[in-house]
């Protein structure tokens, strides 16, 4: 069976980003291989791991090692006193350096595009070359939680601030594009409307809408995993999230009925 090349856009979404691993598994089962992968925030990390290893199984193992066995709270300790950010980034940075070393994006076997949001211009910056670990840290630099990074002439925060699902980054590449919105189907607010719960759900609502608008503005195959019943910081539910991503991709990739 011949291998078809596709373009892949992986959106941000904290623990929901693990659904991307299931999508990658389904692509492998269908003999579809990425010609280019664009990633935002957690999607950028999954994209970089896959670009380096070429194996969804290896990506799952690395994520299990760093997010489940270590637990995310150990990866992101509080940054006391709160000056530039809520959490420290030295441990996750050293963990990424242990995987990628001093690699440049351009050195990876599968072409990779990482997004960042520039505070100076308010624009999405697409990186196809540059220091990989630094750019991953920038793409995941959620304001308030992580400090911005000054890099390559830009002042960067999380790529999801301006492009949650970087499907437009794949424009210009031949072949079809598959876009994965890790937030999946919209989950309505429920429960007691406390200040923090309303704040975080409102941010989720904004992100969800931004991702949908990006996908619907382009001609692509959209994958929306079902993440209901799972919190965005429940990294320990890795296996369940991967399975949901797999099933969503299976459904999205089915040929249309004749």
PDB file of C-alpha atoms in Angstrom:
ATOM      1  CA  UNK A   1       0.000   0.000   0.000  1.00  0.00           C
ATOM      2  CA  UNK A   2       1.379   3.404  -0.984  1.00  0.00           C
ATOM      3  CA  UNK A   3       1.865   6.159   1.577  1.00  0.00           C
ATOM      4  CA  UNK A   4      -0.064   9.402   1.148  1.00  0.00           C
ATOM      5  CA  UNK A   5       1.520  12.619   2.366  1.00  0.00           C
ATOM      6  CA  UNK A   6      -0.696  15.084   4.257  1.00  0.00           C
ATOM      7  CA  UNK A   7      -0.231  18.411   5.994  1.00  0.00           C
ATOM      8  CA  UNK A   8      -1.044  18.417   9.683  1.00  0.00           C
ATOM      9  CA  UNK A   9      -2.057  21.286  11.972  1.00  0.00           C
ATOM     10  CA  UNK A  10      -2.079  20.523  15.717  1.00  0.00           C
ATOM     11  CA  UNK A  11      -3.757  23.045  17.999  1.00  0.00           C
ATOM     12  CA  UNK A  12      -3.087  24.033  21.583  1.00  0.00           C
ATOM     13  CA  UNK A  13      -5.013  22.652  24.523  1.00  0.00           C
ATOM     14  CA  UNK A  14      -2.924  21.668  27.606  1.00  0.00           C
ATOM     15  CA  UNK A  15      -3.729  18.009  28.447  1.00  0.00           C
ATOM     16  CA  UNK A  16      -6.216  17.907  25.582  1.00  0.00           C
ATOM     17  CA  UNK A  17      -3.169  18.020  23.328  1.00  0.00           C
ATOM     18  CA  UNK A  18      -2.716  14.317  24.076  1.00  0.00           C
ATOM     19  CA  UNK A  19      -5.603  13.689  21.681  1.00  0.00           C
ATOM     20  CA  UNK A  20      -3.135  14.569  18.914  1.00  0.00           C
ATOM     21  CA  UNK A  21      -1.181  11.403  19.683  1.00  0.00           C
ATOM     22  CA  UNK A  22      -4.297   9.348  18.978  1.00  0.00           C
ATOM     23  CA  UNK A  23      -4.779  11.251  15.724  1.00  0.00           C
ATOM     24  CA  UNK A  24      -1.200  10.428  14.747  1.00  0.00           C
ATOM     25  CA  UNK A  25      -1.809   6.761  15.534  1.00  0.00           C
ATOM     26  CA  UNK A  26      -4.841   6.743  13.274  1.00  0.00           C
ATOM     27  CA  UNK A  27      -2.872   8.405  10.483  1.00  0.00           C
ATOM     28  CA  UNK A  28      -0.244   5.694  10.790  1.00  0.00           C
ATOM     29  CA  UNK A  29      -2.949   3.011  10.587  1.00  0.00           C
ATOM     30  CA  UNK A  30      -4.277   4.656   7.433  1.00  0.00           C
ATOM     31  CA  UNK A  31      -0.756   4.885   5.967  1.00  0.00           C
ATOM     32  CA  UNK A  32      -0.879   8.685   5.994  1.00  0.00           C
ATOM     33  CA  UNK A  33       2.393  10.448   6.749  1.00  0.00           C
ATOM     34  CA  UNK A  34       2.870  14.176   7.469  1.00  0.00           C
ATOM     35  CA  UNK A  35       4.745  16.118   4.819  1.00  0.00           C
ATOM     36  CA  UNK A  36       4.751  19.078   7.216  1.00  0.00           C
ATOM     37  CA  UNK A  37       3.431  19.586  10.748  1.00  0.00           C
ATOM     38  CA  UNK A  38       2.399  22.947  12.175  1.00  0.00           C
ATOM     39  CA  UNK A  39       1.890  23.173  15.920  1.00  0.00           C
ATOM     40  CA  UNK A  40       0.715  25.657  18.524  1.00  0.00           C
ATOM     41  CA  UNK A  41       1.493  25.441  22.245  1.00  0.00           C
ATOM     42  CA  UNK A  42       0.926  21.823  23.382  1.00  0.00           C
ATOM     43  CA  UNK A  43       0.328  20.972  19.727  1.00  0.00           C
ATOM     44  CA  UNK A  44       3.801  22.336  18.961  1.00  0.00           C
ATOM     45  CA  UNK A  45       5.328  19.978  21.530  1.00  0.00           C
ATOM     46  CA  UNK A  46       3.492  16.934  20.147  1.00  0.00           C
ATOM     47  CA  UNK A  47       4.434  18.015  16.604  1.00  0.00           C
ATOM     48  CA  UNK A  48       8.109  18.381  17.539  1.00  0.00           C
ATOM     49  CA  UNK A  49       8.205  14.993  19.270  1.00  0.00           C
ATOM     50  CA  UNK A  50       6.619  13.328  16.254  1.00  0.00           C
ATOM     51  CA  UNK A  51       8.867  15.147  13.827  1.00  0.00           C
ATOM     52  CA  UNK A  52      11.868  13.848  15.757  1.00  0.00           C
ATOM     53  CA  UNK A  53      10.707  10.255  16.281  1.00  0.00           C
ATOM     54  CA  UNK A  54       8.247   9.573  13.447  1.00  0.00           C
ATOM     55  CA  UNK A  55       6.347   7.291  15.828  1.00  0.00           C
ATOM     56  CA  UNK A  56       3.127   7.974  17.739  1.00  0.00           C
ATOM     57  CA  UNK A  57       4.080   5.177  20.136  1.00  0.00           C
ATOM     58  CA  UNK A  58       7.356   6.897  21.003  1.00  0.00           C
ATOM     59  CA  UNK A  59       5.590  10.225  21.464  1.00  0.00           C
ATOM     60  CA  UNK A  60       3.138   8.550  23.848  1.00  0.00           C
ATOM     61  CA  UNK A  61       6.015   7.062  25.825  1.00  0.00           C
ATOM     62  CA  UNK A  62       7.787  10.396  26.154  1.00  0.00           C
ATOM     63  CA  UNK A  63       4.600  12.158  27.251  1.00  0.00           C
ATOM     64  CA  UNK A  64       3.898   9.413  29.788  1.00  0.00           C
ATOM     65  CA  UNK A  65       7.402   9.797  31.155  1.00  0.00           C
ATOM     66  CA  UNK A  66       7.292  13.563  31.545  1.00  0.00           C
ATOM     67  CA  UNK A  67       3.637  14.346  32.270  1.00  0.00           C
ATOM     68  CA  UNK A  68       2.311  11.253  34.035  1.00  0.00           C
ATOM     69  CA  UNK A  69       5.203   9.559  35.815  1.00  0.00           C
ATOM     70  CA  UNK A  70       6.763  12.877  36.889  1.00  0.00           C
ATOM     71  CA  UNK A  71       3.348  14.573  37.173  1.00  0.00           C
ATOM     72  CA  UNK A  72       2.808  18.002  35.658  1.00  0.00           C
ATOM     73  CA  UNK A  73       2.981  19.712  39.048  1.00  0.00           C
ATOM     74  CA  UNK A  74       6.626  18.676  39.342  1.00  0.00           C
ATOM     75  CA  UNK A  75       7.295  19.945  35.823  1.00  0.00           C
ATOM     76  CA  UNK A  76       5.732  23.326  36.563  1.00  0.00           C
ATOM     77  CA  UNK A  77       6.520  24.346  40.180  1.00  0.00           C
ATOM     78  CA  UNK A  78       5.250  27.670  41.506  1.00  0.00           C
ATOM     79  CA  UNK A  79       7.495  30.671  40.862  1.00  0.00           C
ATOM     80  CA  UNK A  80       7.540  32.360  44.265  1.00  0.00           C
ATOM     81  CA  UNK A  81       7.329  35.298  44.627  1.00  0.00           C
ATOM     82  CA  UNK A  82       5.090  35.847  41.585  1.00  0.00           C
ATOM     83  CA  UNK A  83       7.115  38.382  39.615  1.00  0.00           C
ATOM     84  CA  UNK A  84       7.150  37.522  35.898  1.00  0.00           C
ATOM     85  CA  UNK A  85       4.980  34.394  35.968  1.00  0.00           C
ATOM     86  CA  UNK A  86       3.027  32.005  38.170  1.00  0.00           C
ATOM     87  CA  UNK A  87       5.172  28.927  37.475  1.00  0.00           C
ATOM     88  CA  UNK A  88       8.866  28.288  36.914  1.00  0.00           C
ATOM     89  CA  UNK A  89       9.984  27.010  33.532  1.00  0.00           C
ATOM     90  CA  UNK A  90      13.480  25.718  34.282  1.00  0.00           C
ATOM     91  CA  UNK A  91      12.423  22.094  34.823  1.00  0.00           C
ATOM     92  CA  UNK A  92      10.342  21.764  31.652  1.00  0.00           C
ATOM     93  CA  UNK A  93      13.104  23.541  29.710  1.00  0.00           C
ATOM     94  CA  UNK A  94      15.765  21.119  30.957  1.00  0.00           C
ATOM     95  CA  UNK A  95      13.443  18.191  30.213  1.00  0.00           C
ATOM     96  CA  UNK A  96      12.974  19.396  26.631  1.00  0.00           C
ATOM     97  CA  UNK A  97      16.719  19.950  26.275  1.00  0.00           C
ATOM     98  CA  UNK A  98      17.233  16.338  27.357  1.00  0.00           C
ATOM     99  CA  UNK A  99      15.100  15.234  24.395  1.00  0.00           C
ATOM    100  CA  UNK A 100      16.058  17.715  21.690  1.00  0.00           C
ATOM    101  CA  UNK A 101      19.477  18.947  22.765  1.00  0.00           C
ATOM    102  CA  UNK A 102      20.561  22.008  20.778  1.00  0.00           C
ATOM    103  CA  UNK A 103      18.504  21.093  17.718  1.00  0.00           C
ATOM    104  CA  UNK A 104      17.283  23.652  15.218  1.00  0.00           C
ATOM    105  CA  UNK A 105      13.764  23.266  13.833  1.00  0.00           C
ATOM    106  CA  UNK A 106      15.259  22.920  10.359  1.00  0.00           C
ATOM    107  CA  UNK A 107      17.259  19.845  11.493  1.00  0.00           C
ATOM    108  CA  UNK A 108      14.193  17.672  12.188  1.00  0.00           C
ATOM    109  CA  UNK A 109      13.371  14.808   9.798  1.00  0.00           C
ATOM    110  CA  UNK A 110       9.768  15.953   9.221  1.00  0.00           C
ATOM    111  CA  UNK A 111       9.398  19.677   8.376  1.00  0.00           C
ATOM    112  CA  UNK A 112       8.001  21.525  11.383  1.00  0.00           C
ATOM    113  CA  UNK A 113       6.373  24.940  11.806  1.00  0.00           C
ATOM    114  CA  UNK A 114       6.009  26.391  15.314  1.00  0.00           C
ATOM    115  CA  UNK A 115       3.761  29.362  16.054  1.00  0.00           C
ATOM    116  CA  UNK A 116       4.372  32.202  18.443  1.00  0.00           C
ATOM    117  CA  UNK A 117       2.425  35.394  19.175  1.00  0.00           C
ATOM    118  CA  UNK A 118       4.463  38.596  19.043  1.00  0.00           C
ATOM    119  CA  UNK A 119       3.545  41.137  21.725  1.00  0.00           C
ATOM    120  CA  UNK A 120       5.059  43.992  19.676  1.00  0.00           C
ATOM    121  CA  UNK A 121       3.112  43.480  16.452  1.00  0.00           C
ATOM    122  CA  UNK A 122       0.145  41.432  17.674  1.00  0.00           C
ATOM    123  CA  UNK A 123       0.776  38.971  14.856  1.00  0.00           C
ATOM    124  CA  UNK A 124       1.287  35.229  14.568  1.00  0.00           C
ATOM    125  CA  UNK A 125       4.905  34.415  13.769  1.00  0.00           C
ATOM    126  CA  UNK A 126       5.610  31.149  11.941  1.00  0.00           C
ATOM    127  CA  UNK A 127       9.003  29.645  12.680  1.00  0.00           C
ATOM    128  CA  UNK A 128      10.544  27.135  10.261  1.00  0.00           C
ATOM    129  CA  UNK A 129      14.035  27.496  11.647  1.00  0.00           C
ATOM    130  CA  UNK A 130      15.554  28.574  14.925  1.00  0.00           C
ATOM    131  CA  UNK A 131      16.445  27.028  18.313  1.00  0.00           C
ATOM    132  CA  UNK A 132      13.859  24.314  18.871  1.00  0.00           C
ATOM    133  CA  UNK A 133      13.673  24.283  22.674  1.00  0.00           C
ATOM    134  CA  UNK A 134      13.466  28.087  22.880  1.00  0.00           C
ATOM    135  CA  UNK A 135      10.679  28.190  20.308  1.00  0.00           C
ATOM    136  CA  UNK A 136       8.742  25.427  22.037  1.00  0.00           C
ATOM    137  CA  UNK A 137       8.972  27.366  25.291  1.00  0.00           C
ATOM    138  CA  UNK A 138       7.735  30.482  23.483  1.00  0.00           C
ATOM    139  CA  UNK A 139       4.835  28.690  21.806  1.00  0.00           C
ATOM    140  CA  UNK A 140       3.736  27.330  25.204  1.00  0.00           C
ATOM    141  CA  UNK A 141       4.235  30.615  27.094  1.00  0.00           C
ATOM    142  CA  UNK A 142       0.668  31.107  28.276  1.00  0.00           C
ATOM    143  CA  UNK A 143       0.499  34.693  29.637  1.00  0.00           C
ATOM    144  CA  UNK A 144       0.287  35.005  33.413  1.00  0.00           C
ATOM    145  CA  UNK A 145       1.400  31.400  33.901  1.00  0.00           C
ATOM    146  CA  UNK A 146       4.666  31.546  31.922  1.00  0.00           C
ATOM    147  CA  UNK A 147       6.983  34.471  31.142  1.00  0.00           C
ATOM    148  CA  UNK A 148       7.264  35.823  27.585  1.00  0.00           C
ATOM    149  CA  UNK A 149      10.464  35.177  25.663  1.00  0.00           C
ATOM    150  CA  UNK A 150      12.545  37.688  23.728  1.00  0.00           C
ATOM    151  CA  UNK A 151      13.804  35.707  20.783  1.00  0.00           C
ATOM    152  CA  UNK A 152      14.950  36.398  17.223  1.00  0.00           C
ATOM    153  CA  UNK A 153      13.786  40.004  17.422  1.00  0.00           C
ATOM    154  CA  UNK A 154      10.323  39.134  18.746  1.00  0.00           C
ATOM    155  CA  UNK A 155       8.680  39.315  22.185  1.00  0.00           C
ATOM    156  CA  UNK A 156       6.796  36.040  22.205  1.00  0.00           C
ATOM    157  CA  UNK A 157       3.921  34.513  24.141  1.00  0.00           C
ATOM    158  CA  UNK A 158       1.796  31.420  23.536  1.00  0.00           C
ATOM    159  CA  UNK A 159       1.026  30.873  19.860  1.00  0.00           C
ATOM    160  CA  UNK A 160      -2.595  30.182  20.756  1.00  0.00           C
ATOM    161  CA  UNK A 161      -3.134  33.863  21.553  1.00  0.00           C
ATOM    162  CA  UNK A 162      -3.347  34.557  17.811  1.00  0.00           C
ATOM    163  CA  UNK A 163      -3.552  31.121  16.133  1.00  0.00           C
ATOM    164  CA  UNK A 164      -4.901  28.268  18.223  1.00  0.00           C
ATOM    165  CA  UNK A 165      -5.108  25.771  15.339  1.00  0.00           C
ATOM    166  CA  UNK A 166      -2.389  26.783  12.846  1.00  0.00           C
ATOM    167  CA  UNK A 167      -4.103  25.493   9.746  1.00  0.00           C
ATOM    168  CA  UNK A 168      -3.119  28.551   7.674  1.00  0.00           C
ATOM    169  CA  UNK A 169       0.530  27.695   8.298  1.00  0.00           C
ATOM    170  CA  UNK A 170       0.012  24.696   6.013  1.00  0.00           C
ATOM    171  CA  UNK A 171      -1.248  26.794   3.096  1.00  0.00           C
ATOM    172  CA  UNK A 172       1.032  26.613   0.095  1.00  0.00           C
ATOM    173  CA  UNK A 173       1.934  22.984   0.731  1.00  0.00           C
ATOM    174  CA  UNK A 174       0.552  20.434  -1.751  1.00  0.00           C
ATOM    175  CA  UNK A 175      -1.916  17.799  -0.625  1.00  0.00           C
ATOM    176  CA  UNK A 176      -4.748  17.859   1.849  1.00  0.00           C
ATOM    177  CA  UNK A 177      -4.519  19.385   5.296  1.00  0.00           C
ATOM    178  CA  UNK A 178      -5.814  17.737   8.461  1.00  0.00           C
ATOM    179  CA  UNK A 179      -6.500  20.149  11.320  1.00  0.00           C
ATOM    180  CA  UNK A 180      -6.899  18.899  14.893  1.00  0.00           C
ATOM    181  CA  UNK A 181      -8.746  21.092  17.402  1.00  0.00           C
ATOM    182  CA  UNK A 182      -7.715  19.598  20.745  1.00  0.00           C
ATOM    183  CA  UNK A 183     -10.531  21.345  22.621  1.00  0.00           C
ATOM    184  CA  UNK A 184     -12.922  19.206  20.604  1.00  0.00           C
ATOM    185  CA  UNK A 185     -16.636  19.694  20.838  1.00  0.00           C
ATOM    186  CA  UNK A 186     -17.741  22.655  22.934  1.00  0.00           C
ATOM    187  CA  UNK A 187     -18.517  21.844  26.564  1.00  0.00           C
ATOM    188  CA  UNK A 188     -21.153  24.146  28.138  1.00  0.00           C
ATOM    189  CA  UNK A 189     -20.510  25.694  31.535  1.00  0.00           C
ATOM    190  CA  UNK A 190     -22.088  23.941  34.492  1.00  0.00           C
ATOM    191  CA  UNK A 191     -21.828  24.167  38.246  1.00  0.00           C
ATOM    192  CA  UNK A 192     -21.409  27.077  40.627  1.00  0.00           C
ATOM    193  CA  UNK A 193     -20.320  30.260  38.788  1.00  0.00           C
ATOM    194  CA  UNK A 194     -17.321  31.143  40.951  1.00  0.00           C
ATOM    195  CA  UNK A 195     -14.899  33.853  39.788  1.00  0.00           C
ATOM    196  CA  UNK A 196     -12.082  31.543  38.694  1.00  0.00           C
ATOM    197  CA  UNK A 197     -14.386  28.965  37.114  1.00  0.00           C
ATOM    198  CA  UNK A 198     -16.106  31.625  35.040  1.00  0.00           C
ATOM    199  CA  UNK A 199     -12.734  33.150  34.070  1.00  0.00           C
ATOM    200  CA  UNK A 200     -11.217  29.859  32.907  1.00  0.00           C
ATOM    201  CA  UNK A 201     -14.364  28.760  31.107  1.00  0.00           C
ATOM    202  CA  UNK A 202     -14.572  32.118  29.355  1.00  0.00           C
ATOM    203  CA  UNK A 203     -10.976  31.677  28.166  1.00  0.00           C
ATOM    204  CA  UNK A 204     -11.861  28.176  27.026  1.00  0.00           C
ATOM    205  CA  UNK A 205     -14.885  29.562  25.158  1.00  0.00           C
ATOM    206  CA  UNK A 206     -12.703  32.147  23.414  1.00  0.00           C
ATOM    207  CA  UNK A 207     -10.059  29.578  22.470  1.00  0.00           C
ATOM    208  CA  UNK A 208     -12.660  27.135  21.226  1.00  0.00           C
ATOM    209  CA  UNK A 209     -14.245  29.788  18.997  1.00  0.00           C
ATOM    210  CA  UNK A 210     -10.872  30.966  17.657  1.00  0.00           C
ATOM    211  CA  UNK A 211      -9.888  27.433  16.695  1.00  0.00           C
ATOM    212  CA  UNK A 212     -13.192  26.772  14.940  1.00  0.00           C
ATOM    213  CA  UNK A 213     -12.972  30.029  12.982  1.00  0.00           C
ATOM    214  CA  UNK A 214      -9.474  29.142  11.782  1.00  0.00           C
ATOM    215  CA  UNK A 215     -10.573  25.686  10.667  1.00  0.00           C
ATOM    216  CA  UNK A 216     -13.786  26.843   9.017  1.00  0.00           C
ATOM    217  CA  UNK A 217     -11.963  29.550   7.054  1.00  0.00           C
ATOM    218  CA  UNK A 218      -9.912  26.969   5.168  1.00  0.00           C
ATOM    219  CA  UNK A 219     -10.451  23.856   3.102  1.00  0.00           C
ATOM    220  CA  UNK A 220      -9.274  21.105   5.425  1.00  0.00           C
ATOM    221  CA  UNK A 221     -10.311  17.905   7.145  1.00  0.00           C
ATOM    222  CA  UNK A 222     -11.246  18.837  10.719  1.00  0.00           C
ATOM    223  CA  UNK A 223     -10.820  16.553  13.717  1.00  0.00           C
ATOM    224  CA  UNK A 224     -12.781  17.401  16.870  1.00  0.00           C
ATOM    225  CA  UNK A 225     -12.097  14.901  19.686  1.00  0.00           C
ATOM    226  CA  UNK A 226     -14.685  14.378  22.401  1.00  0.00           C
ATOM    227  CA  UNK A 227     -13.023  15.689  25.576  1.00  0.00           C
ATOM    228  CA  UNK A 228     -16.181  15.824  27.693  1.00  0.00           C
ATOM    229  CA  UNK A 229     -15.711  14.772  31.302  1.00  0.00           C
ATOM    230  CA  UNK A 230     -11.964  15.454  31.242  1.00  0.00           C
ATOM    231  CA  UNK A 231     -10.328  18.572  32.674  1.00  0.00           C
ATOM    232  CA  UNK A 232      -7.689  20.441  30.712  1.00  0.00           C
ATOM    233  CA  UNK A 233      -5.077  19.788  33.420  1.00  0.00           C
ATOM    234  CA  UNK A 234      -5.805  16.066  33.862  1.00  0.00           C
ATOM    235  CA  UNK A 235      -2.575  14.922  32.270  1.00  0.00           C
ATOM    236  CA  UNK A 236      -2.864  11.553  34.029  1.00  0.00           C
ATOM    237  CA  UNK A 237      -5.700  10.658  31.630  1.00  0.00           C
ATOM    238  CA  UNK A 238      -3.232  10.362  28.777  1.00  0.00           C
ATOM    239  CA  UNK A 239      -4.465   6.982  27.528  1.00  0.00           C
ATOM    240  CA  UNK A 240      -8.111   8.041  27.485  1.00  0.00           C
ATOM    241  CA  UNK A 241      -7.323  11.253  25.624  1.00  0.00           C
ATOM    242  CA  UNK A 242      -5.245   9.390  23.045  1.00  0.00           C
ATOM    243  CA  UNK A 243      -8.100   6.953  22.462  1.00  0.00           C
ATOM    244  CA  UNK A 244     -10.562   9.797  21.981  1.00  0.00           C
ATOM    245  CA  UNK A 245      -8.250  11.418  19.467  1.00  0.00           C
ATOM    246  CA  UNK A 246      -7.923   8.129  17.614  1.00  0.00           C
ATOM    247  CA  UNK A 247     -11.695   7.667  17.386  1.00  0.00           C
ATOM    248  CA  UNK A 248     -12.253  11.270  16.268  1.00  0.00           C
ATOM    249  CA  UNK A 249      -9.650  10.915  13.517  1.00  0.00           C
ATOM    250  CA  UNK A 250     -11.141   7.585  12.442  1.00  0.00           C
ATOM    251  CA  UNK A 251     -14.508   9.246  12.018  1.00  0.00           C
ATOM    252  CA  UNK A 252     -13.144  12.383  10.311  1.00  0.00           C
ATOM    253  CA  UNK A 253     -11.078  10.409   7.807  1.00  0.00           C
ATOM    254  CA  UNK A 254     -13.919   8.171   6.658  1.00  0.00           C
ATOM    255  CA  UNK A 255     -14.729   8.661   2.962  1.00  0.00           C
ATOM    256  CA  UNK A 256     -18.001  10.528   2.369  1.00  0.00           C
ATOM    257  CA  UNK A 257     -21.013   8.324   1.585  1.00  0.00           C
ATOM    258  CA  UNK A 258     -21.816   7.922  -2.103  1.00  0.00           C
TER     259      UNK A 258
END
